[in-house]
Coordinates of C-alpha atoms and ligand atoms in Angstrom, one line a residue:
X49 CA 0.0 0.0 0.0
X50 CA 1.3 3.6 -0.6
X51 CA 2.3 5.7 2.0
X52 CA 4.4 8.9 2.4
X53 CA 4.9 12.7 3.2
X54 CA 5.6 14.6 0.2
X55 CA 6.6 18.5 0.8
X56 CA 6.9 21.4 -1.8
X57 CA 9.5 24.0 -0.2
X58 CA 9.9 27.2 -2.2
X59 CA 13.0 27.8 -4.0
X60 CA 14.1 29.8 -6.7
X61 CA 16.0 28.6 -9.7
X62 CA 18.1 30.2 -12.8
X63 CA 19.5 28.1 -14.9
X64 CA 21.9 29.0 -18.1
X65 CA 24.8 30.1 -19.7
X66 CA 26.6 33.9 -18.4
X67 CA 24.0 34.0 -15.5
X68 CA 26.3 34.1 -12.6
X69 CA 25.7 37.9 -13.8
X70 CA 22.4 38.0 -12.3
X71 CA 24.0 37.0 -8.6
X72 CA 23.7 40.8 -7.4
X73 CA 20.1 41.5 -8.5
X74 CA 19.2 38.1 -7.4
X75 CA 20.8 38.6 -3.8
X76 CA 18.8 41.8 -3.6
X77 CA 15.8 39.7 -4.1
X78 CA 16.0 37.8 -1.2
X79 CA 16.4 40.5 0.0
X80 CA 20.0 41.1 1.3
X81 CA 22.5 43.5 1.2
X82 CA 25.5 42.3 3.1
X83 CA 27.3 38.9 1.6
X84 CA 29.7 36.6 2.7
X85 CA 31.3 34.4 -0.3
X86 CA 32.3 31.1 0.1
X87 CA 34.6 28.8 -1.9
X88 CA 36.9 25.8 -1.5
X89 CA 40.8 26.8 -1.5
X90 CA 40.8 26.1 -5.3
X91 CA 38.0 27.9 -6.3
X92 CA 39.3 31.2 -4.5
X93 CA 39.5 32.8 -7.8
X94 CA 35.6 32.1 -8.7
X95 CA 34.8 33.9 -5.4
X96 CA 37.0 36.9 -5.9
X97 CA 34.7 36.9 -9.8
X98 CA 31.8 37.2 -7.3
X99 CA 32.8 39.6 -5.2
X100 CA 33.8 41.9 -8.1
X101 CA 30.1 41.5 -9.6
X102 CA 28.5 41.9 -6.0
X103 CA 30.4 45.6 -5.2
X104 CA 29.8 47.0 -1.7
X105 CA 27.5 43.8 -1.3
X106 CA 30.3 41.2 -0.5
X107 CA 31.2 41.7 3.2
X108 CA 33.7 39.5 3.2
X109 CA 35.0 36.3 1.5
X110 CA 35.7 32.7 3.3
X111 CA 38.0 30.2 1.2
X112 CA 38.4 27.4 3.3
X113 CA 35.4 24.6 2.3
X114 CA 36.2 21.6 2.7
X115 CA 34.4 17.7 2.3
X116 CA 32.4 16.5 5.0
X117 CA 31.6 19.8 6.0
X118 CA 33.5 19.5 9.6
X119 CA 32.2 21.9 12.6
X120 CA 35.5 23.2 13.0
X121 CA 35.9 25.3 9.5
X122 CA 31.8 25.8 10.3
X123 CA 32.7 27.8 13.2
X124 CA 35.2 29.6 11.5
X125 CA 33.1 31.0 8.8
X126 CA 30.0 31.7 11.6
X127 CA 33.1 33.8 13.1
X128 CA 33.8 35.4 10.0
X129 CA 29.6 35.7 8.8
X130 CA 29.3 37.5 12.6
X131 CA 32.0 40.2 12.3
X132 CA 31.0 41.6 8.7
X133 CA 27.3 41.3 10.1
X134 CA 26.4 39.2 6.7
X135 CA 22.9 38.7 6.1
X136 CA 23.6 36.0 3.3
X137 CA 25.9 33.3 2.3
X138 CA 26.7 33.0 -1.4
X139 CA 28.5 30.4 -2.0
X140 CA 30.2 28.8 -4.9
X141 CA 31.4 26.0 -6.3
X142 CA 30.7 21.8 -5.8
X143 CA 28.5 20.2 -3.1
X144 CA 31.6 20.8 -0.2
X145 CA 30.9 24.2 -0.5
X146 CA 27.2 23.9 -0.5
X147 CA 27.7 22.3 2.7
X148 CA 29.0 25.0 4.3
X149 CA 26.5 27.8 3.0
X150 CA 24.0 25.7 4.1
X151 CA 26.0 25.1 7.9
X152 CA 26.3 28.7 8.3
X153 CA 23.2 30.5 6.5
X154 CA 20.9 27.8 9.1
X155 CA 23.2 28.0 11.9
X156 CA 22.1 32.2 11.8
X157 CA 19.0 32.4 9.7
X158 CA 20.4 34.4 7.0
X159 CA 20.2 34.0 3.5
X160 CA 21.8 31.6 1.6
X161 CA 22.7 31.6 -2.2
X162 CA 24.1 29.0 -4.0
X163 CA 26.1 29.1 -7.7
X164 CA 27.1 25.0 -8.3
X165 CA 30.1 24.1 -10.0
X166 CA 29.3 20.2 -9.9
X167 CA 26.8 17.7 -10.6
X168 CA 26.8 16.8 -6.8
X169 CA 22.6 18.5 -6.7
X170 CA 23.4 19.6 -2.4
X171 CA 21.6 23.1 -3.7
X172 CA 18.0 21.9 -4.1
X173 CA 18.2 19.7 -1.3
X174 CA 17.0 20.0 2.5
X175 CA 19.9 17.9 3.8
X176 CA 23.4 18.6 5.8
X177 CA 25.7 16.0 6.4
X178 CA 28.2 17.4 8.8
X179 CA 31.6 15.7 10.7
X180 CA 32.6 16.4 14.1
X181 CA 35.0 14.1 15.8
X182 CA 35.5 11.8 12.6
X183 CA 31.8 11.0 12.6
X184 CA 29.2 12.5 10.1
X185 CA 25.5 12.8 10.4
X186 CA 23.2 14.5 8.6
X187 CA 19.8 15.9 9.5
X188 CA 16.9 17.6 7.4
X189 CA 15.3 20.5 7.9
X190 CA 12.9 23.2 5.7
X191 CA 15.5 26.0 6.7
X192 CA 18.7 24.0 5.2
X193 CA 17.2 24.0 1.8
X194 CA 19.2 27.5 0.2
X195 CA 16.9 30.4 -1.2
X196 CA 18.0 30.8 -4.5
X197 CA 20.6 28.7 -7.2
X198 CA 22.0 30.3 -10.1
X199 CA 22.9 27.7 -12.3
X200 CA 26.0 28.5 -15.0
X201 CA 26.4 26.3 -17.6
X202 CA 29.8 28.0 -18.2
X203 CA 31.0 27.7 -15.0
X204 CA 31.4 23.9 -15.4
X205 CA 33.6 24.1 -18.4
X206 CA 36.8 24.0 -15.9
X207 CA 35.7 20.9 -14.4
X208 CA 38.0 18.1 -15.6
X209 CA 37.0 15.0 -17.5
X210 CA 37.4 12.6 -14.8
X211 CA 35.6 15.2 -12.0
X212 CA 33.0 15.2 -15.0
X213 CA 32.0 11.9 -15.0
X214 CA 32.2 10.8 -11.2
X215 CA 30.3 13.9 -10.6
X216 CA 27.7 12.8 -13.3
X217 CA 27.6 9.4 -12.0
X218 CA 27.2 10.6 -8.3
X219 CA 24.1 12.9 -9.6
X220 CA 22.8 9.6 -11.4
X221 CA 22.5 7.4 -8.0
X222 CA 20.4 10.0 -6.9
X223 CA 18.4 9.4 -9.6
X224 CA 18.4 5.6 -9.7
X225 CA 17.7 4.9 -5.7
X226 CA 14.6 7.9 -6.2
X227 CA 12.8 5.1 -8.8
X228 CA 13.5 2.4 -5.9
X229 CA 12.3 4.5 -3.1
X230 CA 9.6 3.6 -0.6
X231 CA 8.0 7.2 -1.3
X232 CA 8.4 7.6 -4.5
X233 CA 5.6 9.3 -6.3
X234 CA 4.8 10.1 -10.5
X235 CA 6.8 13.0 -10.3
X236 CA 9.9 12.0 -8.5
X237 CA 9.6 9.3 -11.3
X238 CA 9.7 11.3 -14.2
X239 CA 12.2 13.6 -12.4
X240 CA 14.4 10.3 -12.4
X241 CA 14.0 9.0 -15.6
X242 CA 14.8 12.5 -17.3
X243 CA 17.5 13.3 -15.1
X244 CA 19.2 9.5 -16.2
X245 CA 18.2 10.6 -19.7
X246 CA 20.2 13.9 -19.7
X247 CA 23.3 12.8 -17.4
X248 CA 23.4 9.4 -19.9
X249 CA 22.8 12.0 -22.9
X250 CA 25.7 14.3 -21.8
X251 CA 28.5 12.3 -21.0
X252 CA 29.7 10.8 -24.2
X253 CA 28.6 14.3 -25.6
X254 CA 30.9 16.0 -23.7
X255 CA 33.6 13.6 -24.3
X256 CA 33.0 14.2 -27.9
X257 CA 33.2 18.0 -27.6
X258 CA 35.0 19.3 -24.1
X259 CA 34.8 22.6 -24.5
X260 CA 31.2 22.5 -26.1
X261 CA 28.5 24.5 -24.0
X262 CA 25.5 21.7 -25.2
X263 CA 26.8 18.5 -23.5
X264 CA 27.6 21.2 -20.1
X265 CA 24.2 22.1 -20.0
X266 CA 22.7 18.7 -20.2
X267 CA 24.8 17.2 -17.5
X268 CA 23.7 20.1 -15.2
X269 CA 20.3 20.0 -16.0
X270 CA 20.6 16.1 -15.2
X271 CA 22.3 17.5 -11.9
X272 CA 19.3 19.6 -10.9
X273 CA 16.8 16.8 -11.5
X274 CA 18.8 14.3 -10.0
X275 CA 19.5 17.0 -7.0
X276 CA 15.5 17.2 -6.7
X277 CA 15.1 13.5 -6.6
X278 CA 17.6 13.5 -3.4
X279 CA 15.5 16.1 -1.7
X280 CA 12.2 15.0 -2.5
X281 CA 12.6 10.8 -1.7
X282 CA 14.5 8.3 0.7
X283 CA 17.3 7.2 -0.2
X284 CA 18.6 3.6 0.2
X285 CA 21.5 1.4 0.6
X286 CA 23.7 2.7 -2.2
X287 CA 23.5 6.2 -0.7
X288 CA 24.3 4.7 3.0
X289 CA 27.1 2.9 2.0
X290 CA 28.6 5.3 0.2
X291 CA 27.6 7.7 3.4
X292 CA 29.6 5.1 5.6
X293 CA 32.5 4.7 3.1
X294 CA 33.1 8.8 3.0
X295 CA 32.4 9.4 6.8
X296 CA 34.5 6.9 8.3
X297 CA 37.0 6.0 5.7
X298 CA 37.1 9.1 4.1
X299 CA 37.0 7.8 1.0
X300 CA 36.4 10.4 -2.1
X301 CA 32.8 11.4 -2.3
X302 CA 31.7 11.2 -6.1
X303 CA 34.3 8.6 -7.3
X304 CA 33.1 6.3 -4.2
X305 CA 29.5 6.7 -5.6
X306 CA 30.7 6.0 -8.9
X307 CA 32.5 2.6 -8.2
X308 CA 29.5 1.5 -5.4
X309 CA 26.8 2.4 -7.7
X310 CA 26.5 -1.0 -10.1
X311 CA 26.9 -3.1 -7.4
X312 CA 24.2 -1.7 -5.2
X313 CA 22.0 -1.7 -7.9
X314 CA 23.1 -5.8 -8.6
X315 CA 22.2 -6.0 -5.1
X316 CA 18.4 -4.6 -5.3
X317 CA 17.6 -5.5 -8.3
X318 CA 16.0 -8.9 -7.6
X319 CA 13.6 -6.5 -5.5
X320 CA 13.0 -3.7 -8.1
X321 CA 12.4 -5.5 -11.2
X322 CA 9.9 -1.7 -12.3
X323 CA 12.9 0.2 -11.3
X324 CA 15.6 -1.4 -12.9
X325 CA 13.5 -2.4 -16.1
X326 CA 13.1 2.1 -16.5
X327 CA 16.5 2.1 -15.8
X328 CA 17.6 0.2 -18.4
X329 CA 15.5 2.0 -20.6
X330 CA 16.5 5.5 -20.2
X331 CA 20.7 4.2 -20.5
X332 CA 19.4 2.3 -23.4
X333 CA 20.9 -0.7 -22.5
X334 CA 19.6 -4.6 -21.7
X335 CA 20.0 -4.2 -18.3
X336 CA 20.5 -1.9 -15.8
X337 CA 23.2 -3.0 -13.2
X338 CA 25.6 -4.7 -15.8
X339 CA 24.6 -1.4 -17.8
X340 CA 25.8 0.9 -15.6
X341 CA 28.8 -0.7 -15.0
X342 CA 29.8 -1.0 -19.0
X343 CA 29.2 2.9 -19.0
X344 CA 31.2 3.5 -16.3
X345 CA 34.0 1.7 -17.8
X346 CA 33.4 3.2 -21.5
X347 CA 34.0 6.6 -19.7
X348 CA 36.9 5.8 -18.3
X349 CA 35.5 5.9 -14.3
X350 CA 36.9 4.4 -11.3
X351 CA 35.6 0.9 -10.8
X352 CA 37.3 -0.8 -7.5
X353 CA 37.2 0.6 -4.2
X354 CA 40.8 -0.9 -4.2
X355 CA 41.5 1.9 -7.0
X356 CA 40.3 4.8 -4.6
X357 CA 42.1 3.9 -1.8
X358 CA 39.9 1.3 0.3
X359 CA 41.7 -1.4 2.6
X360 CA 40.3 -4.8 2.1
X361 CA 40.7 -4.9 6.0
X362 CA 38.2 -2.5 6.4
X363 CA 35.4 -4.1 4.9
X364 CA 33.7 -6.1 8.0
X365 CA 34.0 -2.6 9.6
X366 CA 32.2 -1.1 6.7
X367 CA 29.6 -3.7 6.1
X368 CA 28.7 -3.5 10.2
X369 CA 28.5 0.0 10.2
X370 CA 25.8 0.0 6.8
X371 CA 23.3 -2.6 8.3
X372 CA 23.8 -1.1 12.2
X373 CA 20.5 0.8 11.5
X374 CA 17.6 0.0 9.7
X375 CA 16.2 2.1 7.1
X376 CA 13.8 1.6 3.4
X377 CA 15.6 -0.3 0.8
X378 CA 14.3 -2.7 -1.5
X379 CA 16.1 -5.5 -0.2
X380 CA 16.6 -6.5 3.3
X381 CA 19.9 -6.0 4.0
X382 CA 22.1 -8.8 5.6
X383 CA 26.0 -8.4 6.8
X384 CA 26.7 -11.3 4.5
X385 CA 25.2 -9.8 1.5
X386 CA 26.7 -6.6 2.2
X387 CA 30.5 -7.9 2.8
X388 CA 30.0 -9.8 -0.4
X389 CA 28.9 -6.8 -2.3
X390 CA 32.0 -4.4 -0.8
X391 CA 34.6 -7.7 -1.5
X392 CA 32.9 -7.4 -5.2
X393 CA 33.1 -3.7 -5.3
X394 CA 36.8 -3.4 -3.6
X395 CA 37.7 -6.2 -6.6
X396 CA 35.8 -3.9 -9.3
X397 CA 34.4 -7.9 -10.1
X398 CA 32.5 -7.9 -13.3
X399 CA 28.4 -7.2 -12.9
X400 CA 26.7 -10.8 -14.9
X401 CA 23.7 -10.0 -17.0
X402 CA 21.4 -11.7 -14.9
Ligands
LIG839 P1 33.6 19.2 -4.0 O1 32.6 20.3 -3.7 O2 34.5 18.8 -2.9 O3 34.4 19.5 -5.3 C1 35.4 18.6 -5.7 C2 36.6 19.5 -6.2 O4 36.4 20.0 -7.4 C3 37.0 20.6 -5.2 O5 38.4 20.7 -5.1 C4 36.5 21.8 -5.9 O6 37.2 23.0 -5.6 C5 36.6 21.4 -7.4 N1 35.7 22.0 -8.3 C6 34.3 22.2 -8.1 N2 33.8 22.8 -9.2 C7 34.8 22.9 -10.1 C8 34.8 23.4 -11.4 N3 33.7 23.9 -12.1 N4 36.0 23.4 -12.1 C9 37.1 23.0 -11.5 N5 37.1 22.5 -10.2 C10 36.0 22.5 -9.5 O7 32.8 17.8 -4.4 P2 31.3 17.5 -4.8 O8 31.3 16.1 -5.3 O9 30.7 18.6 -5.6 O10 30.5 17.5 -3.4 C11 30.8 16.5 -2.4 C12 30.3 17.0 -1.1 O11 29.0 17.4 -1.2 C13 30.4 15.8 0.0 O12 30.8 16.4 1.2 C14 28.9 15.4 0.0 O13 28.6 14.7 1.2 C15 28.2 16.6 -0.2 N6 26.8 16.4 -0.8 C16 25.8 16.7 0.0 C17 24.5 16.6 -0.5 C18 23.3 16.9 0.3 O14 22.2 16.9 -0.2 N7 23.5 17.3 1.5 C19 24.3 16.1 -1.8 C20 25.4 15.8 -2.6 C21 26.7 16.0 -2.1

């Protein structure tokens, strides 16, 4: 029987090409007046870009994102946020830097702006995962979810190839658990199966033309559906496990989601025979797990958690920690099954065509 809690939040989108021109009249929408700018270290030189377009709006800049979103750097930029008396955040760059706009912009009730770099899809989502003390929850709530996103197509033209397609592929689970999920609805359906269309769509388009605009725009439209499908749905084991493999073994967020995904979908598809079958569909391929996987590998992705830096050792650790609380998947979760699917995954084993 169906059963769930669906809520619309209001949130303001821009999507296209130049548009990171339109941050200043779109911070006075919110309305504020006083900005702090985020970015990771390596993006310093996108927040100085947004600075320059903001004026006598930017308060102060804060360069020191970083994964996981640990309380520590949080306090900093709070510290920072509090002595310019910012009434926004604006923060740009991939989903490490989303994390902290959304950290500091709850943590005072002040605006929060977001221009995206990735395919990661933090910015249209209610969610904050956070470490403190090596350990990282997350929690949702209405006033995490940002105000406004600008998306820039040409802001994504520095990411590299590689960064490309983990980041695509990370977008893509979203999109893949949200046709499993236990409250999935029509629309977070067709928000799936378009977002697999575009991200499938843009990948090998963007490979045939790097510096092409088209392929960009699809991928990040696939981002923001994808992103949509996170916030809107539960997420299942693929998402945990990859949750447990970045938290505690600090393993690289969107290339651990990239090697995990195939065989979390191997593992759940016995139990999601509708899901997998649109799956397969919208990748245009005979099945979706093995699918998946053969795409991965045409593009040139990372396919063993062996290749990302993963100790065999750790994997009764990491299989404990992913059943030690319960939570919707298709498939009951055993240890057993789970250690077999990280020994598979750590190998980068070959998916069979069931
Ligand atoms: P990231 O933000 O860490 O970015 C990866 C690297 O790419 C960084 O060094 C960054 O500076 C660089 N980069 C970003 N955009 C670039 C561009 N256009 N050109 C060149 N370099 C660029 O990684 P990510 O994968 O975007 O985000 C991962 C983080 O986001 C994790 O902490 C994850 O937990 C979180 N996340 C949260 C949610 C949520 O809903 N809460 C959703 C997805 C991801």
């Amino acid at each position: 029987m169906r059963s769930f809690v669906h809520s619309t939040a209001a949130q303001r989108i821009v999507f296209g090409a130049g548009t990171i021109a339109e941050v200043g009249p779109e911070l006075d929408r919110l309305p504020a007046g006083r900005a702090l700018v985020l970015s990771t270290p390596g993006q310093a030189r996108r927040a100085s870009q947004v600075t320059g377009l903001l004026g006598s709006r930017a308060v102060a800049e804060f360069t020191g994102a970083v994964p996981h979103t640990p309380v520590e750097v949080t306090e900093q930029a709070v510290d920072v946020a509090q002595d310019h008396r910012a009434d926004a955040v604006v923060a740009i760059g991939g989903g490490s830097t989303t994390g902290l706009g959304k950290a500091v912009a709850s943590r005072l009730s002040i605006g929060h702006l977001v221009v995206p770099t990735t395919y990661a899809g933090s910015e249209v989502t209610p969610v904050l995962g956070e470490t403190s003390g090596g350990e990282k929850t997350t929690r949702s709530a209405p006033d995490i979810l940002p105000d406004t996103v600008i998306y820039d197509v040409e802001l994504t033209t520095t990411l590299p190839w590689a960064v490309s397609v983990t980041s695509a592929i990370n977008a893509l689970a979203h999109a893949v658990e949200a046709l499993y999920a236990h409250d999935a609805t029509a629309e977070t359906d067709e928000l799936a199966i378009e977002a697999i269309r575009s991200l499938v769509a843009g990948l090998p388009a963007l490979r045939a033309d790097l510096a092409g605009l088209e392929a960009r725009a699809e991928l990040l439209y696939g981002g923001w559906l994808a992103g949509r499908c996170l916030g809107a749905v539960g997420m299942g084991l693929h998402h945990k496990l990859c949750h447990t493999l970045g938290g505690t073994f600090n393993l690289p967020h969107a290339a651990t989601h990239t090697v995990v995904l195939p065989y979390a979908m191997a593992y759940n598809a016995p139990a999601a025979p509708r899901a997998m079958s649109l799956i397969a569909a919208a990748i245009d391929r005979n099945q979706a797990p093995s699918g998946v996987q053969a795409l991965i590998q045409e593009l040139g992705g990372p396919t063993s958690l062996r290749e990302i830096g993963f100790a065999a050792a750790d994997i009764d650790r990491a299989a404990e920690l992913a059943v030690a609380r319960s939570y919707p998947n298709p498939r009951e979760l055993t240890r057993a099954g789970i250690t077999r699917l990280l020994q598979h995954a750590y190998a980068g084993d070959p998916i069979q065509p069931s």
